[in-house]
Amino acid sequence: MSEYTGGCLCGKIRYKISEEPIFPHFCSCHMCQRWSGSAVATWVDFPRVSLSFEGSGTELTLYRTCETTQRGFCPVCGSGICALDDGSEYICITVGTLDDPNPMAPESQSFPESAPSWLADWRFENGRTEFR
Ligand SMILES: [Zn+2]
Ligand SMILES: [Zn+2]
């Protein structure tokens, strides 16, 4: 059985996931930009039931960013950990909080039209940022 682990910057929040992910993607919607402080957020979805939090550090703080979605972050260091759509069986995890983000290569970009205009001109050295 697969197991994925991760946590926040300060280490007070740790999590473990026991099922396979789907839909690794970039999102450059305005909410992701504000929430992450970055031009894009990088997400991957896991079945919600497979996620468990470990340790006794602290609890996620949930912030409702729109009518149907809450986002969870560490109240100590501020790391953005997850997004939860009401009623969804999946939870979106920020790829950057995984201990090993290597298997989660994004396959698409949501809301590319909301990204900063300079992002479309950006090319990584391996030339693999083209989704449009
Ligand atoms: Zn933290
Ligand atoms: Zn977004």
Tab-separated table of N, CA and C and ligand atoms in Angstrom:
chain	number	residue	atom	x	y	z
A	1	MET	N	0.848	-1.198	0.000
A	1	MET	CA	0.000	0.000	0.000
A	1	MET	C	0.883	1.248	0.000
A	2	SER	N	0.475	2.208	-0.778
A	2	SER	CA	1.235	3.458	-0.837
A	2	SER	C	1.052	4.252	0.442
A	3	GLU	N	2.074	5.021	0.741
A	3	GLU	CA	1.933	5.945	1.850
A	3	GLU	C	2.672	7.231	1.525
A	4	TYR	N	1.976	8.316	1.704
A	4	TYR	CA	2.563	9.622	1.469
A	4	TYR	C	2.515	10.397	2.780
A	5	THR	N	3.591	11.128	3.047
A	5	THR	CA	3.632	11.906	4.282
A	5	THR	C	4.028	13.340	3.960
A	6	GLY	N	3.688	14.211	4.881
A	6	GLY	CA	4.048	15.605	4.686
A	6	GLY	C	3.789	16.401	5.940
A	7	GLY	N	4.003	17.703	5.826
A	7	GLY	CA	3.775	18.548	6.987
A	7	GLY	C	4.093	20.000	6.678
A	8	CYS	N	3.879	20.819	7.693
A	8	CYS	CA	4.077	22.262	7.536
A	8	CYS	C	5.535	22.643	7.787
A	9	LEU	N	5.818	23.909	7.603
A	9	LEU	CA	7.186	24.405	7.757
A	9	LEU	C	7.731	24.213	9.165
A	10	CYS	N	6.915	24.482	10.178
A	10	CYS	CA	7.425	24.381	11.553
A	10	CYS	C	7.372	22.967	12.099
A	11	GLY	N	6.650	22.078	11.424
A	11	GLY	CA	6.605	20.691	11.847
A	11	GLY	C	5.523	20.358	12.863
A	12	LYS	N	4.730	21.346	13.264
A	12	LYS	CA	3.672	21.058	14.252
A	12	LYS	C	2.533	20.269	13.619
A	13	ILE	N	2.348	20.428	12.321
A	13	ILE	CA	1.324	19.648	11.629
A	13	ILE	C	2.011	18.627	10.746
A	14	ARG	N	1.671	17.378	10.945
A	14	ARG	CA	2.158	16.278	10.115
A	14	ARG	C	0.953	15.482	9.649
A	15	TYR	N	1.034	14.968	8.421
A	15	TYR	CA	-0.074	14.154	7.930
A	15	TYR	C	0.451	12.930	7.197
A	16	LYS	N	-0.465	11.984	7.033
A	16	LYS	CA	-0.152	10.724	6.364
A	16	LYS	C	-1.331	10.386	5.465
A	17	ILE	N	-1.024	9.890	4.258
A	17	ILE	CA	-2.072	9.548	3.300
A	17	ILE	C	-1.795	8.136	2.786
A	18	SER	N	-2.858	7.324	2.742
A	18	SER	CA	-2.653	5.903	2.442
A	18	SER	C	-3.224	5.476	1.090
A	19	GLU	N	-3.679	6.431	0.274
A	19	GLU	CA	-4.201	6.039	-1.041
A	19	GLU	C	-3.549	6.858	-2.143
A	20	GLU	N	-3.796	6.438	-3.382
A	20	GLU	CA	-3.127	7.061	-4.514
A	20	GLU	C	-3.762	8.412	-4.874
A	21	PRO	N	-2.942	9.342	-5.313
A	21	PRO	CA	-3.444	10.669	-5.680
A	21	PRO	C	-4.028	10.695	-7.092
A	22	ILE	N	-4.832	11.703	-7.334
A	22	ILE	CA	-5.286	12.014	-8.690
A	22	ILE	C	-5.079	13.514	-8.936
A	23	PHE	N	-5.078	13.888	-10.186
A	23	PHE	CA	-5.175	15.294	-10.604
A	23	PHE	C	-4.110	16.217	-10.015
A	24	PRO	N	-2.822	15.884	-10.199
A	24	PRO	CA	-1.815	16.876	-9.814
A	24	PRO	C	-1.868	18.052	-10.796
A	25	HIS	N	-1.997	19.271	-10.261
A	25	HIS	CA	-2.171	20.413	-11.177
A	25	HIS	C	-1.711	21.723	-10.543
A	26	PHE	N	-1.377	22.638	-11.411
A	26	PHE	CA	-1.158	24.021	-10.995
A	26	PHE	C	-2.506	24.724	-10.967
A	27	CYS	N	-2.662	25.678	-10.073
A	27	CYS	CA	-3.833	26.559	-10.144
A	27	CYS	C	-3.363	27.988	-9.971
A	28	SER	N	-3.783	28.838	-10.885
A	28	SER	CA	-3.418	30.250	-10.793
A	28	SER	C	-4.664	31.122	-10.677
A	29	CYS	N	-5.725	30.588	-10.053
A	29	CYS	CA	-6.893	31.436	-9.771
A	29	CYS	C	-6.476	32.505	-8.760
A	30	HIS	N	-7.270	33.571	-8.668
A	30	HIS	CA	-6.899	34.672	-7.784
A	30	HIS	C	-6.853	34.242	-6.323
A	31	MET	N	-7.754	33.318	-5.943
A	31	MET	CA	-7.745	32.874	-4.543
A	31	MET	C	-6.470	32.107	-4.215
A	32	CYS	N	-6.046	31.235	-5.116
A	32	CYS	CA	-4.805	30.494	-4.863
A	32	CYS	C	-3.616	31.440	-4.793
A	33	GLN	N	-3.631	32.467	-5.620
A	33	GLN	CA	-2.518	33.418	-5.574
A	33	GLN	C	-2.470	34.132	-4.224
A	34	ARG	N	-3.604	34.620	-3.771
A	34	ARG	CA	-3.637	35.332	-2.490
A	34	ARG	C	-3.305	34.405	-1.331
A	35	TRP	N	-3.879	33.214	-1.404
A	35	TRP	CA	-3.734	32.285	-0.287
A	35	TRP	C	-2.304	31.785	-0.170
A	36	SER	N	-1.673	31.503	-1.314
A	36	SER	CA	-0.331	30.924	-1.288
A	36	SER	C	0.761	31.983	-1.279
A	37	GLY	N	0.411	33.188	-1.721
A	37	GLY	CA	1.438	34.213	-1.865
A	37	GLY	C	2.326	33.973	-3.062
A	38	SER	N	1.891	33.099	-3.958
A	38	SER	CA	2.697	32.732	-5.113
A	38	SER	C	1.867	32.885	-6.392
A	39	ALA	N	2.527	32.901	-7.515
A	39	ALA	CA	1.824	33.067	-8.784
A	39	ALA	C	0.954	31.868	-9.128
A	40	VAL	N	1.350	30.712	-8.658
A	40	VAL	CA	0.544	29.498	-8.829
A	40	VAL	C	0.613	28.679	-7.546
A	41	ALA	N	-0.448	27.973	-7.274
A	41	ALA	CA	-0.412	26.954	-6.226
A	41	ALA	C	-0.316	25.612	-6.929
A	42	THR	N	0.290	24.649	-6.286
A	42	THR	CA	0.410	23.306	-6.867
A	42	THR	C	-0.333	22.333	-5.966
A	43	TRP	N	-1.306	21.648	-6.560
A	43	TRP	CA	-2.235	20.809	-5.787
A	43	TRP	C	-2.221	19.377	-6.286
A	44	VAL	N	-2.569	18.472	-5.386
A	44	VAL	CA	-2.860	17.100	-5.782
A	44	VAL	C	-3.989	16.610	-4.873
A	45	ASP	N	-4.876	15.800	-5.437
A	45	ASP	CA	-6.063	15.373	-4.691
A	45	ASP	C	-5.906	13.939	-4.188
A	46	PHE	N	-6.337	13.715	-2.967
A	46	PHE	CA	-6.348	12.376	-2.377
A	46	PHE	C	-7.743	12.096	-1.822
A	47	PRO	N	-8.141	10.812	-1.774
A	47	PRO	CA	-9.396	10.483	-1.091
A	47	PRO	C	-9.331	10.985	0.353
A	48	ARG	N	-10.355	11.711	0.762
A	48	ARG	CA	-10.338	12.355	2.066
A	48	ARG	C	-10.185	11.353	3.217
A	49	VAL	N	-10.817	10.186	3.057
A	49	VAL	CA	-10.767	9.200	4.144
A	49	VAL	C	-9.365	8.647	4.364
A	50	SER	N	-8.484	8.822	3.363
A	50	SER	CA	-7.151	8.239	3.489
A	50	SER	C	-6.177	9.169	4.205
A	51	LEU	N	-6.627	10.375	4.548
A	51	LEU	CA	-5.746	11.357	5.195
A	51	LEU	C	-5.903	11.300	6.708
A	52	SER	N	-4.783	11.230	7.404
A	52	SER	CA	-4.854	11.349	8.857
A	52	SER	C	-3.746	12.270	9.337
A	53	PHE	N	-4.045	13.007	10.371
A	53	PHE	CA	-3.045	13.896	10.947
A	53	PHE	C	-2.370	13.170	12.100
A	54	GLU	N	-1.077	13.401	12.233
A	54	GLU	CA	-0.300	12.697	13.238
A	54	GLU	C	0.316	13.697	14.201
A	55	GLY	N	0.717	13.167	15.339
A	55	GLY	CA	1.426	14.003	16.299
A	55	GLY	C	0.480	14.887	17.080
A	56	SER	N	1.015	15.594	18.042
A	56	SER	CA	0.176	16.394	18.926
A	56	SER	C	0.534	17.868	18.820
A	57	GLY	N	1.193	18.245	17.728
A	57	GLY	CA	1.683	19.608	17.596
A	57	GLY	C	0.619	20.658	17.713
A	58	THR	N	-0.320	20.641	16.809
A	58	THR	CA	-1.388	21.633	16.815
A	58	THR	C	-2.422	21.186	15.797
A	59	GLU	N	-3.495	21.914	15.660
A	59	GLU	CA	-4.529	21.566	14.689
A	59	GLU	C	-4.549	22.587	13.572
A	60	LEU	N	-4.965	22.110	12.407
A	60	LEU	CA	-5.162	23.000	11.275
A	60	LEU	C	-6.151	24.100	11.635
A	61	THR	N	-5.926	25.280	11.115
A	61	THR	CA	-6.954	26.305	11.138
A	61	THR	C	-7.634	26.289	9.775
A	62	LEU	N	-8.961	26.274	9.773
A	62	LEU	CA	-9.705	26.276	8.513
A	62	LEU	C	-10.243	27.672	8.248
A	63	TYR	N	-10.089	28.111	7.018
A	63	TYR	CA	-10.575	29.422	6.606
A	63	TYR	C	-11.445	29.236	5.376
A	64	ARG	N	-12.682	29.708	5.442
A	64	ARG	CA	-13.587	29.545	4.305
A	64	ARG	C	-13.275	30.627	3.271
A	65	THR	N	-12.775	30.188	2.108
A	65	THR	CA	-12.372	31.150	1.086
A	65	THR	C	-13.478	31.427	0.073
A	66	CYS	N	-14.479	30.585	0.022
A	66	CYS	CA	-15.662	30.889	-0.777
A	66	CYS	C	-16.804	30.052	-0.225
A	67	GLU	N	-17.976	30.183	-0.824
A	67	GLU	CA	-19.170	29.537	-0.287
A	67	GLU	C	-19.006	28.029	-0.125
A	68	THR	N	-18.206	27.412	-1.003
A	68	THR	CA	-18.152	25.952	-1.029
A	68	THR	C	-16.797	25.367	-0.653
A	69	THR	N	-15.822	26.209	-0.306
A	69	THR	CA	-14.466	25.706	-0.076
A	69	THR	C	-13.848	26.294	1.186
A	70	GLN	N	-13.194	25.420	1.944
A	70	GLN	CA	-12.374	25.870	3.059
A	70	GLN	C	-10.928	25.498	2.772
A	71	ARG	N	-10.013	26.315	3.285
A	71	ARG	CA	-8.591	25.999	3.138
A	71	ARG	C	-7.990	25.878	4.529
A	72	GLY	N	-7.071	24.916	4.666
A	72	GLY	CA	-6.478	24.652	5.974
A	72	GLY	C	-5.020	25.041	6.001
A	73	PHE	N	-4.624	25.675	7.095
A	73	PHE	CA	-3.232	26.094	7.218
A	73	PHE	C	-2.763	25.924	8.662
A	74	CYS	N	-1.453	25.910	8.840
A	74	CYS	CA	-0.882	25.813	10.185
A	74	CYS	C	-0.991	27.170	10.880
A	75	PRO	N	-1.610	27.216	12.062
A	75	PRO	CA	-1.768	28.496	12.754
A	75	PRO	C	-0.471	29.012	13.354
A	76	VAL	N	0.558	28.181	13.381
A	76	VAL	CA	1.838	28.618	13.952
A	76	VAL	C	2.726	29.231	12.874
A	77	CYS	N	2.955	28.498	11.783
A	77	CYS	CA	3.897	28.973	10.762
A	77	CYS	C	3.212	29.458	9.489
A	78	GLY	N	1.907	29.176	9.333
A	78	GLY	CA	1.166	29.694	8.193
A	78	GLY	C	1.205	28.849	6.939
A	79	SER	N	1.897	27.730	6.948
A	79	SER	CA	1.937	26.884	5.741
A	79	SER	C	0.527	26.485	5.314
A	80	GLY	N	0.257	26.652	4.026
A	80	GLY	CA	-1.008	26.201	3.474
A	80	GLY	C	-0.943	24.713	3.211
A	81	ILE	N	-1.862	23.962	3.782
A	81	ILE	CA	-1.801	22.499	3.720
A	81	ILE	C	-2.823	21.916	2.754
A	82	CYS	N	-4.071	22.421	2.792
A	82	CYS	CA	-5.127	21.712	2.062
A	82	CYS	C	-6.275	22.625	1.697
A	83	ALA	N	-7.095	22.136	0.793
A	83	ALA	CA	-8.371	22.772	0.468
A	83	ALA	C	-9.440	21.691	0.461
A	84	LEU	N	-10.591	22.032	1.013
A	84	LEU	CA	-11.692	21.084	1.154
A	84	LEU	C	-12.943	21.664	0.517
A	85	ASP	N	-13.400	21.020	-0.550
A	85	ASP	CA	-14.667	21.417	-1.142
A	85	ASP	C	-15.786	20.720	-0.382
A	86	ASP	N	-16.806	21.464	0.020
A	86	ASP	CA	-17.920	20.876	0.766
A	86	ASP	C	-18.498	19.697	-0.003
A	87	GLY	N	-18.667	18.585	0.667
A	87	GLY	CA	-19.307	17.423	0.063
A	87	GLY	C	-18.414	16.571	-0.812
A	88	SER	N	-17.172	16.983	-1.041
A	88	SER	CA	-16.285	16.210	-1.906
A	88	SER	C	-15.657	15.050	-1.142
A	89	GLU	N	-15.446	13.958	-1.849
A	89	GLU	CA	-14.761	12.824	-1.234
A	89	GLU	C	-13.250	12.991	-1.301
A	90	TYR	N	-12.802	14.060	-1.946
A	90	TYR	CA	-11.369	14.292	-2.099
A	90	TYR	C	-10.936	15.515	-1.312
A	91	ILE	N	-9.665	15.509	-0.944
A	91	ILE	CA	-9.063	16.675	-0.307
A	91	ILE	C	-7.867	17.080	-1.161
A	92	CYS	N	-7.744	18.368	-1.399
A	92	CYS	CA	-6.615	18.882	-2.191
A	92	CYS	C	-5.476	19.194	-1.230
A	93	ILE	N	-4.322	18.633	-1.523
A	93	ILE	CA	-3.134	18.840	-0.690
A	93	ILE	C	-2.124	19.683	-1.473
A	94	THR	N	-1.482	20.615	-0.797
A	94	THR	CA	-0.448	21.398	-1.470
A	94	THR	C	0.788	20.516	-1.673
A	95	VAL	N	1.204	20.427	-2.924
A	95	VAL	CA	2.314	19.535	-3.272
A	95	VAL	C	3.585	19.910	-2.499
A	96	GLY	N	3.753	21.196	-2.234
A	96	GLY	CA	4.958	21.647	-1.531
A	96	GLY	C	5.056	21.195	-0.091
A	97	THR	N	3.956	20.709	0.492
A	97	THR	CA	4.034	20.223	1.878
A	97	THR	C	4.321	18.726	1.951
A	98	LEU	N	4.317	18.044	0.797
A	98	LEU	CA	4.649	16.618	0.807
A	98	LEU	C	6.146	16.430	1.074
A	99	ASP	N	6.490	15.408	1.818
A	99	ASP	CA	7.913	15.131	2.059
A	99	ASP	C	8.625	14.810	0.753
A	100	ASP	N	7.904	14.152	-0.168
A	100	ASP	CA	8.488	13.859	-1.477
A	100	ASP	C	7.525	14.309	-2.576
A	101	PRO	N	7.699	15.526	-3.064
A	101	PRO	CA	6.803	16.021	-4.109
A	101	PRO	C	7.153	15.501	-5.504
A	102	ASN	N	8.216	14.744	-5.624
A	102	ASN	CA	8.692	14.322	-6.949
A	102	ASN	C	7.673	13.535	-7.772
A	103	PRO	N	6.871	12.640	-7.171
A	103	PRO	CA	5.931	11.879	-8.018
A	103	PRO	C	4.709	12.680	-8.454
A	104	MET	N	4.574	13.933	-8.034
A	104	MET	CA	3.334	14.688	-8.236
A	104	MET	C	3.471	15.737	-9.333
A	105	ALA	N	4.090	15.372	-10.431
A	105	ALA	CA	4.278	16.339	-11.517
A	105	ALA	C	2.928	16.836	-12.033
A	106	PRO	N	2.699	18.144	-12.033
A	106	PRO	CA	1.416	18.683	-12.505
A	106	PRO	C	1.154	18.301	-13.954
A	107	GLU	N	-0.112	17.992	-14.244
A	107	GLU	CA	-0.505	17.594	-15.594
A	107	GLU	C	-1.352	18.648	-16.283
A	108	SER	N	-1.732	19.672	-15.532
A	108	SER	CA	-2.546	20.725	-16.142
A	108	SER	C	-2.439	21.979	-15.290
A	109	GLN	N	-2.969	23.063	-15.815
A	109	GLN	CA	-3.018	24.329	-15.077
A	109	GLN	C	-4.450	24.844	-15.096
A	110	SER	N	-5.035	24.991	-13.905
A	110	SER	CA	-6.371	25.558	-13.809
A	110	SER	C	-6.274	27.081	-13.790
A	111	PHE	N	-7.228	27.727	-14.396
A	111	PHE	CA	-7.324	29.191	-14.458
A	111	PHE	C	-6.054	29.873	-14.980
A	112	PRO	N	-5.512	29.385	-16.112
A	112	PRO	CA	-4.311	30.037	-16.653
A	112	PRO	C	-4.563	31.507	-17.002
A	113	GLU	N	-5.832	31.837	-17.302
A	113	GLU	CA	-6.150	33.215	-17.678
A	113	GLU	C	-5.995	34.182	-16.502
A	114	SER	N	-5.970	33.657	-15.269
A	114	SER	CA	-5.801	34.516	-14.096
A	114	SER	C	-4.346	34.658	-13.673
A	115	ALA	N	-3.461	33.915	-14.299
A	115	ALA	CA	-2.046	33.977	-13.926
A	115	ALA	C	-1.457	35.322	-14.333
A	116	PRO	N	-0.419	35.762	-13.627
A	116	PRO	CA	0.269	36.983	-14.061
A	116	PRO	C	0.741	36.810	-15.512
A	117	SER	N	0.687	37.890	-16.267
A	117	SER	CA	0.998	37.776	-17.697
A	117	SER	C	2.421	37.278	-17.946
A	118	TRP	N	3.333	37.617	-17.035
A	118	TRP	CA	4.721	37.192	-17.256
A	118	TRP	C	4.908	35.702	-17.090
A	119	LEU	N	3.957	35.042	-16.414
A	119	LEU	CA	4.130	33.610	-16.207
A	119	LEU	C	4.069	32.842	-17.528
A	120	ALA	N	3.254	33.318	-18.457
A	120	ALA	CA	3.121	32.636	-19.745
A	120	ALA	C	4.435	32.665	-20.523
A	121	ASP	N	5.266	33.645	-20.231
A	121	ASP	CA	6.535	33.766	-20.948
A	121	ASP	C	7.662	33.001	-20.269
A	122	TRP	N	7.388	32.512	-19.080
A	122	TRP	CA	8.422	31.850	-18.306
A	122	TRP	C	8.665	30.449	-18.839
A	123	ARG	N	9.910	30.085	-18.948
A	123	ARG	CA	10.246	28.723	-19.357
A	123	ARG	C	11.263	28.153	-18.390
A	124	PHE	N	10.955	26.994	-17.873
A	124	PHE	CA	11.962	26.296	-17.095
A	124	PHE	C	12.993	25.729	-18.054
A	125	GLU	N	14.122	25.367	-17.528
A	125	GLU	CA	15.206	24.902	-18.393
A	125	GLU	C	14.834	23.669	-19.199
A	126	ASN	N	13.986	22.834	-18.625
A	126	ASN	CA	13.631	21.624	-19.365
A	126	ASN	C	12.462	21.840	-20.325
A	127	GLY	N	11.948	23.050	-20.354
A	127	GLY	CA	10.935	23.380	-21.337
A	127	GLY	C	9.604	22.671	-21.164
A	128	ARG	N	9.278	22.254	-19.942
A	128	ARG	CA	8.058	21.459	-19.739
A	128	ARG	C	6.927	22.234	-19.092
A	129	THR	N	6.927	23.530	-19.234
A	129	THR	CA	5.854	24.289	-18.606
A	129	THR	C	4.699	24.582	-19.547
A	130	GLU	N	4.749	24.097	-20.766
A	130	GLU	CA	3.708	24.399	-21.753
A	130	GLU	C	2.447	23.582	-21.513
A	131	PHE	N	1.385	24.226	-21.073
A	131	PHE	CA	0.114	23.528	-20.937
A	131	PHE	C	-0.942	24.113	-21.857
A	132	ARG	N	-0.681	25.306	-22.411
A	132	ARG	CA	-1.724	25.989	-23.174
A	132	ARG	C	-1.778	25.506	-24.608
B	1	ZN	ZN	3.549	24.921	11.094
B	2	ZN	ZN	-7.006	28.038	-7.371
